[in-house]
JSON list of C-alpha atoms in Angstrom, two decimals:
[
{"chain": "A", "resi": 1, "resn": "MET", "atom": "CA", "xyz": [58.55, 38.24, 13.18]},
{"chain": "A", "resi": 2, "resn": "ALA", "atom": "CA", "xyz": [54.98, 38.01, 14.48]},
{"chain": "A", "resi": 3, "resn": "ASN", "atom": "CA", "xyz": [52.60, 35.55, 12.94]},
{"chain": "A", "resi": 4, "resn": "SER", "atom": "CA", "xyz": [50.19, 37.19, 10.55]},
{"chain": "A", "resi": 5, "resn": "ARG", "atom": "CA", "xyz": [46.93, 35.96, 9.20]},
{"chain": "A", "resi": 6, "resn": "SER", "atom": "CA", "xyz": [45.66, 36.70, 5.77]},
{"chain": "A", "resi": 7, "resn": "TYR", "atom": "CA", "xyz": [42.61, 38.81, 5.08]},
{"chain": "A", "resi": 8, "resn": "GLN", "atom": "CA", "xyz": [41.03, 35.73, 3.53]},
{"chain": "A", "resi": 9, "resn": "ASP", "atom": "CA", "xyz": [41.57, 33.67, 6.69]},
{"chain": "A", "resi": 10, "resn": "ASP", "atom": "CA", "xyz": [39.96, 36.39, 8.80]},
{"chain": "A", "resi": 11, "resn": "LEU", "atom": "CA", "xyz": [37.11, 36.77, 6.32]},
{"chain": "A", "resi": 12, "resn": "PHE", "atom": "CA", "xyz": [36.41, 33.03, 6.21]},
{"chain": "A", "resi": 13, "resn": "LYS", "atom": "CA", "xyz": [36.46, 32.87, 10.00]},
{"chain": "A", "resi": 14, "resn": "ALA", "atom": "CA", "xyz": [33.98, 35.76, 10.21]},
{"chain": "A", "resi": 15, "resn": "LEU", "atom": "CA", "xyz": [31.75, 34.15, 7.58]},
{"chain": "A", "resi": 16, "resn": "GLN", "atom": "CA", "xyz": [31.34, 31.08, 9.78]},
{"chain": "A", "resi": 17, "resn": "ASP", "atom": "CA", "xyz": [28.84, 33.14, 11.76]},
{"chain": "A", "resi": 18, "resn": "PRO", "atom": "CA", "xyz": [25.52, 32.86, 9.90]},
{"chain": "A", "resi": 19, "resn": "GLU", "atom": "CA", "xyz": [24.59, 36.45, 10.76]},
{"chain": "A", "resi": 20, "resn": "GLU", "atom": "CA", "xyz": [27.93, 37.73, 9.44]},
{"chain": "A", "resi": 21, "resn": "ALA", "atom": "CA", "xyz": [27.48, 35.71, 6.26]},
{"chain": "A", "resi": 22, "resn": "ARG", "atom": "CA", "xyz": [23.93, 37.01, 5.85]},
{"chain": "A", "resi": 23, "resn": "ALA", "atom": "CA", "xyz": [25.03, 40.61, 6.33]},
{"chain": "A", "resi": 24, "resn": "TYR", "atom": "CA", "xyz": [27.94, 40.10, 3.92]},
{"chain": "A", "resi": 25, "resn": "LEU", "atom": "CA", "xyz": [25.64, 38.69, 1.22]},
{"chain": "A", "resi": 26, "resn": "ASN", "atom": "CA", "xyz": [23.06, 41.42, 1.76]},
{"chain": "A", "resi": 27, "resn": "ALA", "atom": "CA", "xyz": [25.72, 44.15, 1.52]},
{"chain": "A", "resi": 28, "resn": "ALA", "atom": "CA", "xyz": [27.00, 42.62, -1.71]},
{"chain": "A", "resi": 29, "resn": "LEU", "atom": "CA", "xyz": [23.46, 42.40, -3.08]},
{"chain": "A", "resi": 30, "resn": "GLU", "atom": "CA", "xyz": [22.77, 46.03, -2.19]},
{"chain": "A", "resi": 31, "resn": "ASP", "atom": "CA", "xyz": [25.85, 47.05, -4.19]},
{"chain": "A", "resi": 32, "resn": "GLY", "atom": "CA", "xyz": [23.78, 46.33, -7.29]},
{"chain": "A", "resi": 33, "resn": "ASN", "atom": "CA", "xyz": [26.65, 44.72, -9.18]},
{"chain": "A", "resi": 34, "resn": "ALA", "atom": "CA", "xyz": [25.97, 41.05, -9.95]},
{"chain": "A", "resi": 35, "resn": "GLN", "atom": "CA", "xyz": [29.70, 40.25, -10.02]},
{"chain": "A", "resi": 36, "resn": "VAL", "atom": "CA", "xyz": [30.13, 41.62, -6.47]},
{"chain": "A", "resi": 37, "resn": "PHE", "atom": "CA", "xyz": [27.30, 39.37, -5.26]},
{"chain": "A", "resi": 38, "resn": "ILE", "atom": "CA", "xyz": [28.77, 36.34, -7.04]},
{"chain": "A", "resi": 39, "resn": "LEU", "atom": "CA", "xyz": [32.17, 36.96, -5.44]},
{"chain": "A", "resi": 40, "resn": "ALA", "atom": "CA", "xyz": [30.55, 37.33, -2.01]},
{"chain": "A", "resi": 41, "resn": "LEU", "atom": "CA", "xyz": [28.60, 34.12, -2.58]},
{"chain": "A", "resi": 42, "resn": "GLN", "atom": "CA", "xyz": [31.83, 32.34, -3.50]},
{"chain": "A", "resi": 43, "resn": "ASP", "atom": "CA", "xyz": [33.45, 33.66, -0.29]},
{"chain": "A", "resi": 44, "resn": "VAL", "atom": "CA", "xyz": [30.59, 32.31, 1.83]},
{"chain": "A", "resi": 45, "resn": "LEU", "atom": "CA", "xyz": [30.70, 28.97, 0.01]},
{"chain": "A", "resi": 46, "resn": "ASN", "atom": "CA", "xyz": [34.45, 28.65, 0.42]},
{"chain": "A", "resi": 47, "resn": "ALA", "atom": "CA", "xyz": [34.28, 29.60, 4.09]},
{"chain": "A", "resi": 48, "resn": "LYS", "atom": "CA", "xyz": [31.63, 26.95, 4.74]},
{"chain": "A", "resi": 49, "resn": "ILE", "atom": "CA", "xyz": [33.39, 24.28, 2.70]},
{"chain": "A", "resi": 50, "resn": "ASN", "atom": "CA", "xyz": [36.81, 25.03, 4.21]},
{"chain": "A", "resi": 51, "resn": "LYS", "atom": "CA", "xyz": [35.42, 24.59, 7.72]},
{"chain": "A", "resi": 52, "resn": "MET", "atom": "CA", "xyz": [33.38, 21.53, 6.66]},
{"chain": "A", "resi": 53, "resn": "GLN", "atom": "CA", "xyz": [30.21, 22.86, 8.23]},
{"chain": "A", "resi": 54, "resn": "LEU", "atom": "CA", "xyz": [28.12, 21.56, 5.38]},
{"chain": "A", "resi": 55, "resn": "SER", "atom": "CA", "xyz": [26.92, 18.01, 5.15]},
{"chain": "A", "resi": 56, "resn": "GLU", "atom": "CA", "xyz": [28.46, 15.89, 2.40]},
{"chain": "A", "resi": 57, "resn": "ALA", "atom": "CA", "xyz": [25.18, 16.02, 0.47]},
{"chain": "A", "resi": 58, "resn": "ASN", "atom": "CA", "xyz": [25.17, 19.83, 0.57]},
{"chain": "A", "resi": 59, "resn": "VAL", "atom": "CA", "xyz": [28.80, 19.97, -0.58]},
{"chain": "A", "resi": 60, "resn": "ASP", "atom": "CA", "xyz": [27.93, 17.66, -3.49]},
{"chain": "A", "resi": 61, "resn": "ASN", "atom": "CA", "xyz": [25.01, 19.92, -4.45]},
{"chain": "A", "resi": 62, "resn": "ILE", "atom": "CA", "xyz": [27.23, 22.99, -4.26]},
{"chain": "A", "resi": 63, "resn": "ASP", "atom": "CA", "xyz": [29.99, 21.31, -6.27]},
{"chain": "A", "resi": 64, "resn": "GLN", "atom": "CA", "xyz": [27.47, 20.73, -9.05]},
{"chain": "A", "resi": 65, "resn": "ILE", "atom": "CA", "xyz": [26.47, 24.40, -9.04]},
{"chain": "A", "resi": 66, "resn": "LEU", "atom": "CA", "xyz": [29.90, 26.05, -8.61]},
{"chain": "A", "resi": 67, "resn": "PRO", "atom": "CA", "xyz": [31.06, 25.65, -12.23]},
{"chain": "A", "resi": 68, "resn": "GLU", "atom": "CA", "xyz": [27.93, 27.52, -13.28]},
{"chain": "A", "resi": 69, "resn": "ILE", "atom": "CA", "xyz": [28.07, 30.20, -10.59]},
{"chain": "A", "resi": 70, "resn": "HIS", "atom": "CA", "xyz": [28.60, 33.02, -13.08]},
{"chain": "A", "resi": 71, "resn": "ASN", "atom": "CA", "xyz": [25.47, 31.93, -14.95]},
{"chain": "A", "resi": 72, "resn": "LEU", "atom": "CA", "xyz": [23.24, 31.28, -11.96]},
{"chain": "A", "resi": 73, "resn": "GLY", "atom": "CA", "xyz": [19.58, 31.11, -12.74]},
{"chain": "A", "resi": 74, "resn": "LEU", "atom": "CA", "xyz": [16.96, 31.77, -10.09]},
{"chain": "A", "resi": 75, "resn": "ALA", "atom": "CA", "xyz": [16.37, 28.05, -9.44]},
{"chain": "A", "resi": 76, "resn": "ASN", "atom": "CA", "xyz": [20.08, 27.36, -8.92]},
{"chain": "A", "resi": 77, "resn": "LEU", "atom": "CA", "xyz": [20.49, 30.44, -6.74]},
{"chain": "A", "resi": 78, "resn": "LYS", "atom": "CA", "xyz": [17.56, 29.28, -4.61]},
{"chain": "A", "resi": 79, "resn": "THR", "atom": "CA", "xyz": [19.08, 25.79, -4.28]},
{"chain": "A", "resi": 80, "resn": "LEU", "atom": "CA", "xyz": [22.51, 27.18, -3.46]},
{"chain": "A", "resi": 81, "resn": "LEU", "atom": "CA", "xyz": [21.15, 29.51, -0.78]},
{"chain": "A", "resi": 82, "resn": "GLU", "atom": "CA", "xyz": [19.06, 26.70, 0.72]},
{"chain": "A", "resi": 83, "resn": "ASN", "atom": "CA", "xyz": [22.15, 24.51, 0.97]},
{"chain": "A", "resi": 84, "resn": "LEU", "atom": "CA", "xyz": [23.85, 27.33, 2.87]},
{"chain": "A", "resi": 85, "resn": "GLY", "atom": "CA", "xyz": [20.87, 27.65, 5.21]},
{"chain": "A", "resi": 86, "resn": "TYR", "atom": "CA", "xyz": [19.40, 30.82, 3.68]},
{"chain": "A", "resi": 87, "resn": "ARG", "atom": "CA", "xyz": [16.42, 31.70, 1.53]},
{"chain": "A", "resi": 88, "resn": "LEU", "atom": "CA", "xyz": [15.70, 34.29, -1.08]},
{"chain": "A", "resi": 89, "resn": "VAL", "atom": "CA", "xyz": [13.17, 36.86, 0.13]},
{"chain": "A", "resi": 90, "resn": "ILE", "atom": "CA", "xyz": [11.59, 39.89, -1.48]},
{"chain": "A", "resi": 91, "resn": "GLU", "atom": "CA", "xyz": [10.87, 42.69, 0.98]},
{"chain": "A", "resi": 92, "resn": "PRO", "atom": "CA", "xyz": [9.57, 46.19, 0.45]},
{"chain": "A", "resi": 93, "resn": "GLU", "atom": "CA", "xyz": [12.22, 48.86, 0.33]},
{"chain": "A", "resi": 94, "resn": "LYS", "atom": "CA", "xyz": [12.34, 50.98, 3.46]},
{"chain": "A", "resi": 95, "resn": "ILE", "atom": "CA", "xyz": [10.73, 54.33, 2.86]},
{"chain": "A", "resi": 96, "resn": "LYS", "atom": "CA", "xyz": [13.07, 57.23, 3.56]},
{"chain": "A", "resi": 97, "resn": "LEU", "atom": "CA", "xyz": [11.32, 60.09, 5.29]}
]
């Protein structure tokens, strides 16, 4: 039987690429469902932690926030995104012609 990888393994590998992770988070945010964004954020966090690409200090900061992830306030979301190497930005919506 051929070796198979799980969807989660493939997803976590893809999310190691900062552009892939950014696109994944943006797609989840555009969905408009807060739970979808939270799950995507957890996927990005787990992918980064599993590959140990975060410094120990960043992992400690994230570990403090994770239990509260379903009740993220703006300040915690900002901190969490900064620890992942991202920032929260407000941009005008593209005008459809």
